[in-house]
């Protein structure tokens, strides 16, 4: 997720020290929460995504990079992305 997004997908702001491995404040966020994997599987949402390891929902394609505070608000369903 870090390699693909390189910055917060909501604000567009990156961590200036990311090149040195400092990702302070940026977190990988699941689009579909891991707790609803049965819904993911039942809806065939991962049909074109093939996991390398872990559950079928635990994929890079199911993730986005966000700043921690924004991630927390997203996890509370305070906003959505269309």
mmCIF file of N, CA, C and O in Angstrom:
data_model
loop_
_atom_site.group_PDB
_atom_site.id
_atom_site.type_symbol
_atom_site.label_atom_id
_atom_site.label_comp_id
_atom_site.label_asym_id
_atom_site.label_seq_id
_atom_site.Cartn_x
_atom_site.Cartn_y
_atom_site.Cartn_z
ATOM 1 N N UNK A 1 0.837 -1.182 0.000
ATOM 2 C CA UNK A 1 0.000 0.000 0.000
ATOM 3 C C UNK A 1 0.879 1.243 0.000
ATOM 4 O O UNK A 1 0.628 2.193 -0.732
ATOM 5 N N UNK A 2 1.929 1.239 0.814
ATOM 6 C CA UNK A 2 2.850 2.384 0.845
ATOM 7 C C UNK A 2 3.482 2.614 -0.524
ATOM 8 O O UNK A 2 3.557 3.743 -1.001
ATOM 9 N N UNK A 3 3.972 1.538 -1.127
ATOM 10 C CA UNK A 3 4.635 1.665 -2.423
ATOM 11 C C UNK A 3 3.692 2.207 -3.492
ATOM 12 O O UNK A 3 4.097 2.969 -4.354
ATOM 13 N N UNK A 4 2.438 1.810 -3.421
ATOM 14 C CA UNK A 4 1.485 2.254 -4.430
ATOM 15 C C UNK A 4 1.004 3.680 -4.181
ATOM 16 O O UNK A 4 1.006 4.507 -5.084
ATOM 17 N N UNK A 5 0.553 3.983 -2.953
ATOM 18 C CA UNK A 5 -0.078 5.271 -2.681
ATOM 19 C C UNK A 5 0.915 6.398 -2.395
ATOM 20 O O UNK A 5 0.689 7.532 -2.799
ATOM 21 N N UNK A 6 1.968 6.098 -1.659
ATOM 22 C CA UNK A 6 3.045 7.052 -1.344
ATOM 23 C C UNK A 6 2.618 8.265 -0.519
ATOM 24 O O UNK A 6 3.444 9.070 -0.126
ATOM 25 N N UNK A 7 1.307 8.462 -0.271
ATOM 26 C CA UNK A 7 0.803 9.618 0.491
ATOM 27 C C UNK A 7 -0.615 9.298 0.943
ATOM 28 O O UNK A 7 -1.214 8.317 0.494
ATOM 29 N N UNK A 8 -1.180 10.151 1.770
ATOM 30 C CA UNK A 8 -2.564 9.994 2.217
ATOM 31 C C UNK A 8 -3.480 10.160 1.004
ATOM 32 O O UNK A 8 -3.406 11.174 0.304
ATOM 33 N N UNK A 9 -4.338 9.171 0.752
ATOM 34 C CA UNK A 9 -5.210 9.233 -0.423
ATOM 35 C C UNK A 9 -6.318 10.266 -0.267
ATOM 36 O O UNK A 9 -6.929 10.671 -1.253
ATOM 37 N N UNK A 10 -6.565 10.731 0.946
ATOM 38 C CA UNK A 10 -7.612 11.729 1.174
ATOM 39 C C UNK A 10 -7.060 13.144 1.032
ATOM 40 O O UNK A 10 -7.618 13.977 0.327
ATOM 41 N N UNK A 11 -5.950 13.432 1.698
ATOM 42 C CA UNK A 11 -5.392 14.788 1.689
ATOM 43 C C UNK A 11 -4.394 15.019 0.568
ATOM 44 O O UNK A 11 -4.129 16.157 0.198
ATOM 45 N N UNK A 12 -3.800 13.951 0.056
ATOM 46 C CA UNK A 12 -2.761 14.075 -0.956
ATOM 47 C C UNK A 12 -1.405 14.442 -0.373
ATOM 48 O O UNK A 12 -0.437 14.613 -1.103
ATOM 49 N N UNK A 13 -1.324 14.533 0.941
ATOM 50 C CA UNK A 13 -0.084 14.918 1.621
ATOM 51 C C UNK A 13 0.725 13.665 1.942
ATOM 52 O O UNK A 13 0.183 12.684 2.456
ATOM 53 N N UNK A 14 1.997 13.702 1.648
ATOM 54 C CA UNK A 14 2.888 12.584 1.935
ATOM 55 C C UNK A 14 3.751 12.856 3.146
ATOM 56 O O UNK A 14 3.780 13.966 3.676
ATOM 57 N N UNK A 15 4.442 11.857 3.577
ATOM 58 C CA UNK A 15 5.415 11.972 4.661
ATOM 59 C C UNK A 15 6.742 12.247 3.995
ATOM 60 O O UNK A 15 7.259 11.410 3.256
ATOM 61 N N UNK A 16 7.301 13.415 4.225
ATOM 62 C CA UNK A 16 8.533 13.834 3.576
ATOM 63 C C UNK A 16 9.714 12.924 3.815
ATOM 64 O O UNK A 16 10.647 12.882 3.029
ATOM 65 N N UNK A 17 9.666 12.171 4.893
ATOM 66 C CA UNK A 17 10.781 11.278 5.209
ATOM 67 C C UNK A 17 10.523 9.837 4.777
ATOM 68 O O UNK A 17 11.239 8.931 5.164
ATOM 69 N N UNK A 18 9.514 9.620 3.939
ATOM 70 C CA UNK A 18 9.173 8.269 3.506
ATOM 71 C C UNK A 18 10.328 7.590 2.784
ATOM 72 O O UNK A 18 10.513 6.382 2.894
ATOM 73 N N UNK A 19 11.111 8.354 2.047
ATOM 74 C CA UNK A 19 12.253 7.782 1.330
ATOM 75 C C UNK A 19 13.227 7.096 2.289
ATOM 76 O O UNK A 19 13.907 6.149 1.924
ATOM 77 N N UNK A 20 13.283 7.601 3.524
ATOM 78 C CA UNK A 20 14.178 7.032 4.532
ATOM 79 C C UNK A 20 13.479 5.970 5.375
ATOM 80 O O UNK A 20 14.037 5.485 6.349
ATOM 81 N N UNK A 21 12.243 5.593 5.007
ATOM 82 C CA UNK A 21 11.519 4.571 5.739
ATOM 83 C C UNK A 21 10.686 5.096 6.899
ATOM 84 O O UNK A 21 10.169 4.327 7.681
ATOM 85 N N UNK A 22 10.566 6.405 7.012
ATOM 86 C CA UNK A 22 9.739 7.005 8.060
ATOM 87 C C UNK A 22 8.345 7.234 7.494
ATOM 88 O O UNK A 22 8.163 8.092 6.634
ATOM 89 N N UNK A 23 7.374 6.533 7.992
ATOM 90 C CA UNK A 23 5.992 6.672 7.545
ATOM 91 C C UNK A 23 5.132 7.208 8.685
ATOM 92 O O UNK A 23 3.967 6.863 8.821
ATOM 93 N N UNK A 24 5.698 8.070 9.493
ATOM 94 C CA UNK A 24 5.051 8.594 10.684
ATOM 95 C C UNK A 24 3.676 9.167 10.362
ATOM 96 O O UNK A 24 3.544 10.050 9.519
ATOM 97 N N UNK A 25 2.667 8.660 11.039
ATOM 98 C CA UNK A 25 1.307 9.166 10.887
ATOM 99 C C UNK A 25 0.505 8.524 9.783
ATOM 100 O O UNK A 25 -0.714 8.605 9.781
ATOM 101 N N UNK A 26 1.154 7.865 8.824
ATOM 102 C CA UNK A 26 0.433 7.226 7.727
ATOM 103 C C UNK A 26 0.176 5.755 8.057
ATOM 104 O O UNK A 26 1.053 5.054 8.550
ATOM 105 N N UNK A 27 -1.046 5.322 7.796
ATOM 106 C CA UNK A 27 -1.452 3.953 8.116
ATOM 107 C C UNK A 27 -2.169 3.330 6.924
ATOM 108 O O UNK A 27 -2.864 4.027 6.186
ATOM 109 N N UNK A 28 -2.027 2.019 6.788
ATOM 110 C CA UNK A 28 -2.797 1.286 5.789
ATOM 111 C C UNK A 28 -4.197 1.058 6.347
ATOM 112 O O UNK A 28 -4.363 0.636 7.481
ATOM 113 N N UNK A 29 -5.180 1.383 5.561
ATOM 114 C CA UNK A 29 -6.582 1.293 5.966
ATOM 115 C C UNK A 29 -7.296 0.335 5.013
ATOM 116 O O UNK A 29 -7.112 0.426 3.801
ATOM 117 N N UNK A 30 -8.114 -0.563 5.544
ATOM 118 C CA UNK A 30 -8.882 -1.470 4.696
ATOM 119 C C UNK A 30 -10.141 -0.770 4.188
ATOM 120 O O UNK A 30 -10.835 -0.098 4.938
ATOM 121 N N UNK A 31 -10.450 -0.951 2.904
ATOM 122 C CA UNK A 31 -11.687 -0.446 2.328
ATOM 123 C C UNK A 31 -12.849 -1.257 2.902
ATOM 124 O O UNK A 31 -13.787 -0.708 3.457
ATOM 125 N N UNK A 32 -12.783 -2.565 2.762
ATOM 126 C CA UNK A 32 -13.720 -3.479 3.405
ATOM 127 C C UNK A 32 -13.049 -3.945 4.692
ATOM 128 O O UNK A 32 -11.966 -4.538 4.634
ATOM 129 N N UNK A 33 -13.649 -3.705 5.863
ATOM 130 C CA UNK A 33 -13.037 -4.143 7.125
ATOM 131 C C UNK A 33 -12.824 -5.660 7.155
ATOM 132 O O UNK A 33 -13.630 -6.419 6.613
ATOM 133 N N UNK A 34 -11.751 -6.083 7.779
ATOM 134 C CA UNK A 34 -11.446 -7.509 7.877
ATOM 135 C C UNK A 34 -12.581 -8.280 8.548
ATOM 136 O O UNK A 34 -12.795 -9.458 8.263
ATOM 137 N N UNK A 35 -13.339 -7.629 9.421
ATOM 138 C CA UNK A 35 -14.427 -8.286 10.142
ATOM 139 C C UNK A 35 -15.586 -8.689 9.236
ATOM 140 O O UNK A 35 -16.421 -9.506 9.630
ATOM 141 N N UNK A 36 -15.662 -8.138 8.032
ATOM 142 C CA UNK A 36 -16.776 -8.462 7.126
ATOM 143 C C UNK A 36 -16.308 -9.311 5.941
ATOM 144 O O UNK A 36 -16.868 -9.233 4.850
ATOM 145 N N UNK A 37 -15.317 -10.142 6.184
ATOM 146 C CA UNK A 37 -14.789 -10.985 5.109
ATOM 147 C C UNK A 37 -15.860 -11.883 4.497
ATOM 148 O O UNK A 37 -15.860 -12.120 3.292
ATOM 149 N N UNK A 38 -16.821 -12.349 5.295
ATOM 150 C CA UNK A 38 -17.875 -13.211 4.744
ATOM 151 C C UNK A 38 -18.725 -12.444 3.722
ATOM 152 O O UNK A 38 -19.135 -13.001 2.705
ATOM 153 N N UNK A 39 -18.978 -11.159 3.972
ATOM 154 C CA UNK A 39 -19.710 -10.323 3.003
ATOM 155 C C UNK A 39 -18.874 -10.138 1.731
ATOM 156 O O UNK A 39 -19.395 -10.201 0.617
ATOM 157 N N UNK A 40 -17.578 -9.912 1.908
ATOM 158 C CA UNK A 40 -16.645 -9.777 0.778
ATOM 159 C C UNK A 40 -16.687 -11.037 -0.085
ATOM 160 O O UNK A 40 -16.835 -10.968 -1.303
ATOM 161 N N UNK A 41 -16.587 -12.200 0.574
ATOM 162 C CA UNK A 41 -16.589 -13.462 -0.164
ATOM 163 C C UNK A 41 -17.946 -13.736 -0.799
ATOM 164 O O UNK A 41 -18.027 -14.183 -1.944
ATOM 165 N N UNK A 42 -19.043 -13.464 -0.065
ATOM 166 C CA UNK A 42 -20.385 -13.706 -0.573
ATOM 167 C C UNK A 42 -20.740 -12.834 -1.765
ATOM 168 O O UNK A 42 -21.517 -13.231 -2.633
ATOM 169 N N UNK A 43 -20.176 -11.641 -1.826
ATOM 170 C CA UNK A 43 -20.447 -10.735 -2.932
ATOM 171 C C UNK A 43 -19.470 -10.864 -4.074
ATOM 172 O O UNK A 43 -19.531 -10.102 -5.039
ATOM 173 N N UNK A 44 -18.534 -11.808 -3.967
ATOM 174 C CA UNK A 44 -17.502 -12.012 -4.989
ATOM 175 C C UNK A 44 -16.719 -10.741 -5.295
ATOM 176 O O UNK A 44 -16.314 -10.495 -6.426
ATOM 177 N N UNK A 45 -16.514 -9.882 -4.281
ATOM 178 C CA UNK A 45 -15.772 -8.638 -4.485
ATOM 179 C C UNK A 45 -14.305 -8.895 -4.830
ATOM 180 O O UNK A 45 -13.682 -8.082 -5.493
ATOM 181 N N UNK A 46 -13.778 -10.001 -4.390
ATOM 182 C CA UNK A 46 -12.382 -10.302 -4.660
ATOM 183 C C UNK A 46 -12.169 -11.202 -5.849
ATOM 184 O O UNK A 46 -11.093 -11.746 -6.034
ATOM 185 N N UNK A 47 -13.180 -11.346 -6.702
ATOM 186 C CA UNK A 47 -13.112 -12.312 -7.794
ATOM 187 C C UNK A 47 -11.928 -12.082 -8.735
ATOM 188 O O UNK A 47 -11.367 -13.018 -9.281
ATOM 189 N N UNK A 48 -11.511 -10.846 -8.925
ATOM 190 C CA UNK A 48 -10.384 -10.576 -9.814
ATOM 191 C C UNK A 48 -9.097 -10.310 -9.041
ATOM 192 O O UNK A 48 -8.080 -9.977 -9.632
ATOM 193 N N UNK A 49 -9.156 -10.454 -7.724
ATOM 194 C CA UNK A 49 -7.987 -10.219 -6.885
ATOM 195 C C UNK A 49 -7.571 -11.534 -6.243
ATOM 196 O O UNK A 49 -8.383 -12.190 -5.617
ATOM 197 N N UNK A 50 -6.352 -11.885 -6.411
ATOM 198 C CA UNK A 50 -5.880 -13.165 -5.899
ATOM 199 C C UNK A 50 -4.855 -12.937 -4.795
ATOM 200 O O UNK A 50 -3.780 -12.390 -5.049
ATOM 201 N N UNK A 51 -5.193 -13.337 -3.573
ATOM 202 C CA UNK A 51 -4.273 -13.111 -2.449
ATOM 203 C C UNK A 51 -3.024 -13.961 -2.565
ATOM 204 O O UNK A 51 -3.080 -15.094 -3.039
ATOM 205 N N UNK A 52 -1.920 -13.391 -2.127
ATOM 206 C CA UNK A 52 -0.671 -14.156 -2.056
ATOM 207 C C UNK A 52 -0.588 -14.903 -0.748
ATOM 208 O O UNK A 52 0.009 -15.955 -0.664
ATOM 209 N N UNK A 53 -1.178 -14.313 0.304
ATOM 210 C CA UNK A 53 -1.202 -14.966 1.606
ATOM 211 C C UNK A 53 -2.324 -14.363 2.428
ATOM 212 O O UNK A 53 -2.818 -13.285 2.133
ATOM 213 N N UNK A 54 -2.732 -15.073 3.458
ATOM 214 C CA UNK A 54 -3.780 -14.571 4.337
ATOM 215 C C UNK A 54 -5.156 -14.769 3.731
ATOM 216 O O UNK A 54 -5.332 -15.452 2.736
ATOM 217 N N UNK A 55 -6.159 -14.179 4.351
ATOM 218 C CA UNK A 55 -7.528 -14.293 3.891
ATOM 219 C C UNK A 55 -7.744 -13.561 2.584
ATOM 220 O O UNK A 55 -6.958 -12.714 2.180
ATOM 221 N N UNK A 56 -8.829 -13.871 1.929
ATOM 222 C CA UNK A 56 -9.075 -13.292 0.612
ATOM 223 C C UNK A 56 -9.293 -11.783 0.663
ATOM 224 O O UNK A 56 -9.142 -11.105 -0.334
ATOM 225 N N UNK A 57 -9.659 -11.244 1.808
ATOM 226 C CA UNK A 57 -9.900 -9.811 1.934
ATOM 227 C C UNK A 57 -8.614 -9.048 2.265
ATOM 228 O O UNK A 57 -8.549 -7.838 2.118
ATOM 229 N N UNK A 58 -7.599 -9.752 2.679
ATOM 230 C CA UNK A 58 -6.347 -9.135 3.111
ATOM 231 C C UNK A 58 -5.423 -8.930 1.908
ATOM 232 O O UNK A 58 -4.426 -9.610 1.741
ATOM 233 N N UNK A 59 -5.792 -7.956 1.067
ATOM 234 C CA UNK A 59 -5.084 -7.684 -0.179
ATOM 235 C C UNK A 59 -4.673 -6.223 -0.259
ATOM 236 O O UNK A 59 -5.332 -5.357 0.300
ATOM 237 N N UNK A 60 -3.642 -5.942 -1.010
ATOM 238 C CA UNK A 60 -3.244 -4.560 -1.253
ATOM 239 C C UNK A 60 -4.385 -3.801 -1.935
ATOM 240 O O UNK A 60 -4.642 -2.639 -1.638
ATOM 241 N N UNK A 61 -5.113 -4.457 -2.822
ATOM 242 C CA UNK A 61 -6.213 -3.805 -3.535
ATOM 243 C C UNK A 61 -7.335 -3.384 -2.594
ATOM 244 O O UNK A 61 -8.168 -2.563 -2.951
ATOM 245 N N UNK A 62 -7.386 -3.961 -1.397
ATOM 246 C CA UNK A 62 -8.400 -3.619 -0.407
ATOM 247 C C UNK A 62 -7.846 -2.607 0.596
ATOM 248 O O UNK A 62 -8.418 -2.404 1.655
ATOM 249 N N UNK A 63 -6.748 -1.954 0.270
ATOM 250 C CA UNK A 63 -6.139 -1.012 1.206
ATOM 251 C C UNK A 63 -5.911 0.353 0.603
ATOM 252 O O UNK A 63 -5.852 0.519 -0.617
ATOM 253 N N UNK A 64 -5.807 1.341 1.490
ATOM 254 C CA UNK A 64 -5.481 2.720 1.110
ATOM 255 C C UNK A 64 -4.594 3.272 2.212
ATOM 256 O O UNK A 64 -4.696 2.866 3.359
ATOM 257 N N UNK A 65 -3.748 4.213 1.866
ATOM 258 C CA UNK A 65 -2.884 4.859 2.843
ATOM 259 C C UNK A 65 -3.545 6.159 3.303
ATOM 260 O O UNK A 65 -3.969 6.967 2.475
ATOM 261 N N UNK A 66 -3.687 6.298 4.625
ATOM 262 C CA UNK A 66 -4.313 7.492 5.209
ATOM 263 C C UNK A 66 -3.551 7.918 6.451
ATOM 264 O O UNK A 66 -2.920 7.096 7.109
ATOM 265 N N UNK A 67 -3.661 9.198 6.780
ATOM 266 C CA UNK A 67 -3.158 9.655 8.062
ATOM 267 C C UNK A 67 -4.024 9.040 9.151
ATOM 268 O O UNK A 67 -5.230 8.817 8.960
ATOM 269 N N UNK A 68 -3.419 8.752 10.303
ATOM 270 C CA UNK A 68 -4.085 8.035 11.389
ATOM 271 C C UNK A 68 -5.413 8.628 11.819
ATOM 272 O O UNK A 68 -6.384 7.904 12.015
ATOM 273 N N UNK A 69 -5.488 9.944 11.989
ATOM 274 C CA UNK A 69 -6.739 10.571 12.405
ATOM 275 C C UNK A 69 -7.845 10.393 11.390
ATOM 276 O O UNK A 69 -9.005 10.152 11.730
ATOM 277 N N UNK A 70 -7.499 10.503 10.121
ATOM 278 C CA UNK A 70 -8.477 10.323 9.045
ATOM 279 C C UNK A 70 -8.898 8.860 8.977
ATOM 280 O O UNK A 70 -10.078 8.551 8.794
ATOM 281 N N UNK A 71 -7.945 7.959 9.153
ATOM 282 C CA UNK A 71 -8.237 6.526 9.175
ATOM 283 C C UNK A 71 -9.262 6.209 10.264
ATOM 284 O O UNK A 71 -10.233 5.488 10.034
ATOM 285 N N UNK A 72 -9.063 6.784 11.435
ATOM 286 C CA UNK A 72 -9.975 6.560 12.554
ATOM 287 C C UNK A 72 -11.391 7.034 12.222
ATOM 288 O O UNK A 72 -12.378 6.347 12.497
ATOM 289 N N UNK A 73 -11.507 8.196 11.601
ATOM 290 C CA UNK A 73 -12.816 8.741 11.216
ATOM 291 C C UNK A 73 -13.450 7.861 10.133
ATOM 292 O O UNK A 73 -14.649 7.575 10.160
ATOM 293 N N UNK A 74 -12.661 7.399 9.175
ATOM 294 C CA UNK A 74 -13.148 6.514 8.114
ATOM 295 C C UNK A 74 -13.678 5.216 8.712
ATOM 296 O O UNK A 74 -14.751 4.733 8.318
ATOM 297 N N UNK A 75 -12.948 4.640 9.670
ATOM 298 C CA UNK A 75 -13.382 3.396 10.316
ATOM 299 C C UNK A 75 -14.682 3.556 11.099
ATOM 300 O O UNK A 75 -15.381 2.574 11.352
ATOM 301 N N UNK A 76 -15.021 4.774 11.477
ATOM 302 C CA UNK A 76 -16.286 5.043 12.183
ATOM 303 C C UNK A 76 -17.418 5.370 11.204
ATOM 304 O O UNK A 76 -18.502 5.782 11.613
ATOM 305 N N UNK A 77 -17.166 5.197 9.908
ATOM 306 C CA UNK A 77 -18.141 5.454 8.850
ATOM 307 C C UNK A 77 -18.619 6.905 8.844
ATOM 308 O O UNK A 77 -19.752 7.197 8.456
ATOM 309 N N UNK A 78 -17.758 7.841 9.246
ATOM 310 C CA UNK A 78 -18.116 9.255 9.254
ATOM 311 C C UNK A 78 -18.062 9.849 7.850
ATOM 312 O O UNK A 78 -18.617 10.912 7.606
ATOM 313 N N UNK A 79 -17.351 9.178 6.941
ATOM 314 C CA UNK A 79 -17.351 9.574 5.540
ATOM 315 C C UNK A 79 -17.089 8.338 4.694
ATOM 316 O O UNK A 79 -16.667 7.301 5.195
ATOM 317 N N UNK A 80 -17.393 8.428 3.436
ATOM 318 C CA UNK A 80 -17.158 7.309 2.524
ATOM 319 C C UNK A 80 -16.491 7.822 1.260
ATOM 320 O O UNK A 80 -16.430 9.020 1.014
ATOM 321 N N UNK A 81 -16.040 6.905 0.454
ATOM 322 C CA UNK A 81 -15.373 7.223 -0.801
ATOM 323 C C UNK A 81 -16.142 6.544 -1.911
ATOM 324 O O UNK A 81 -16.436 5.347 -1.837
ATOM 325 N N UNK A 82 -16.471 7.292 -2.915
ATOM 326 C CA UNK A 82 -17.209 6.720 -4.047
ATOM 327 C C UNK A 82 -16.270 6.670 -5.244
ATOM 328 O O UNK A 82 -15.742 7.627 -5.676
#
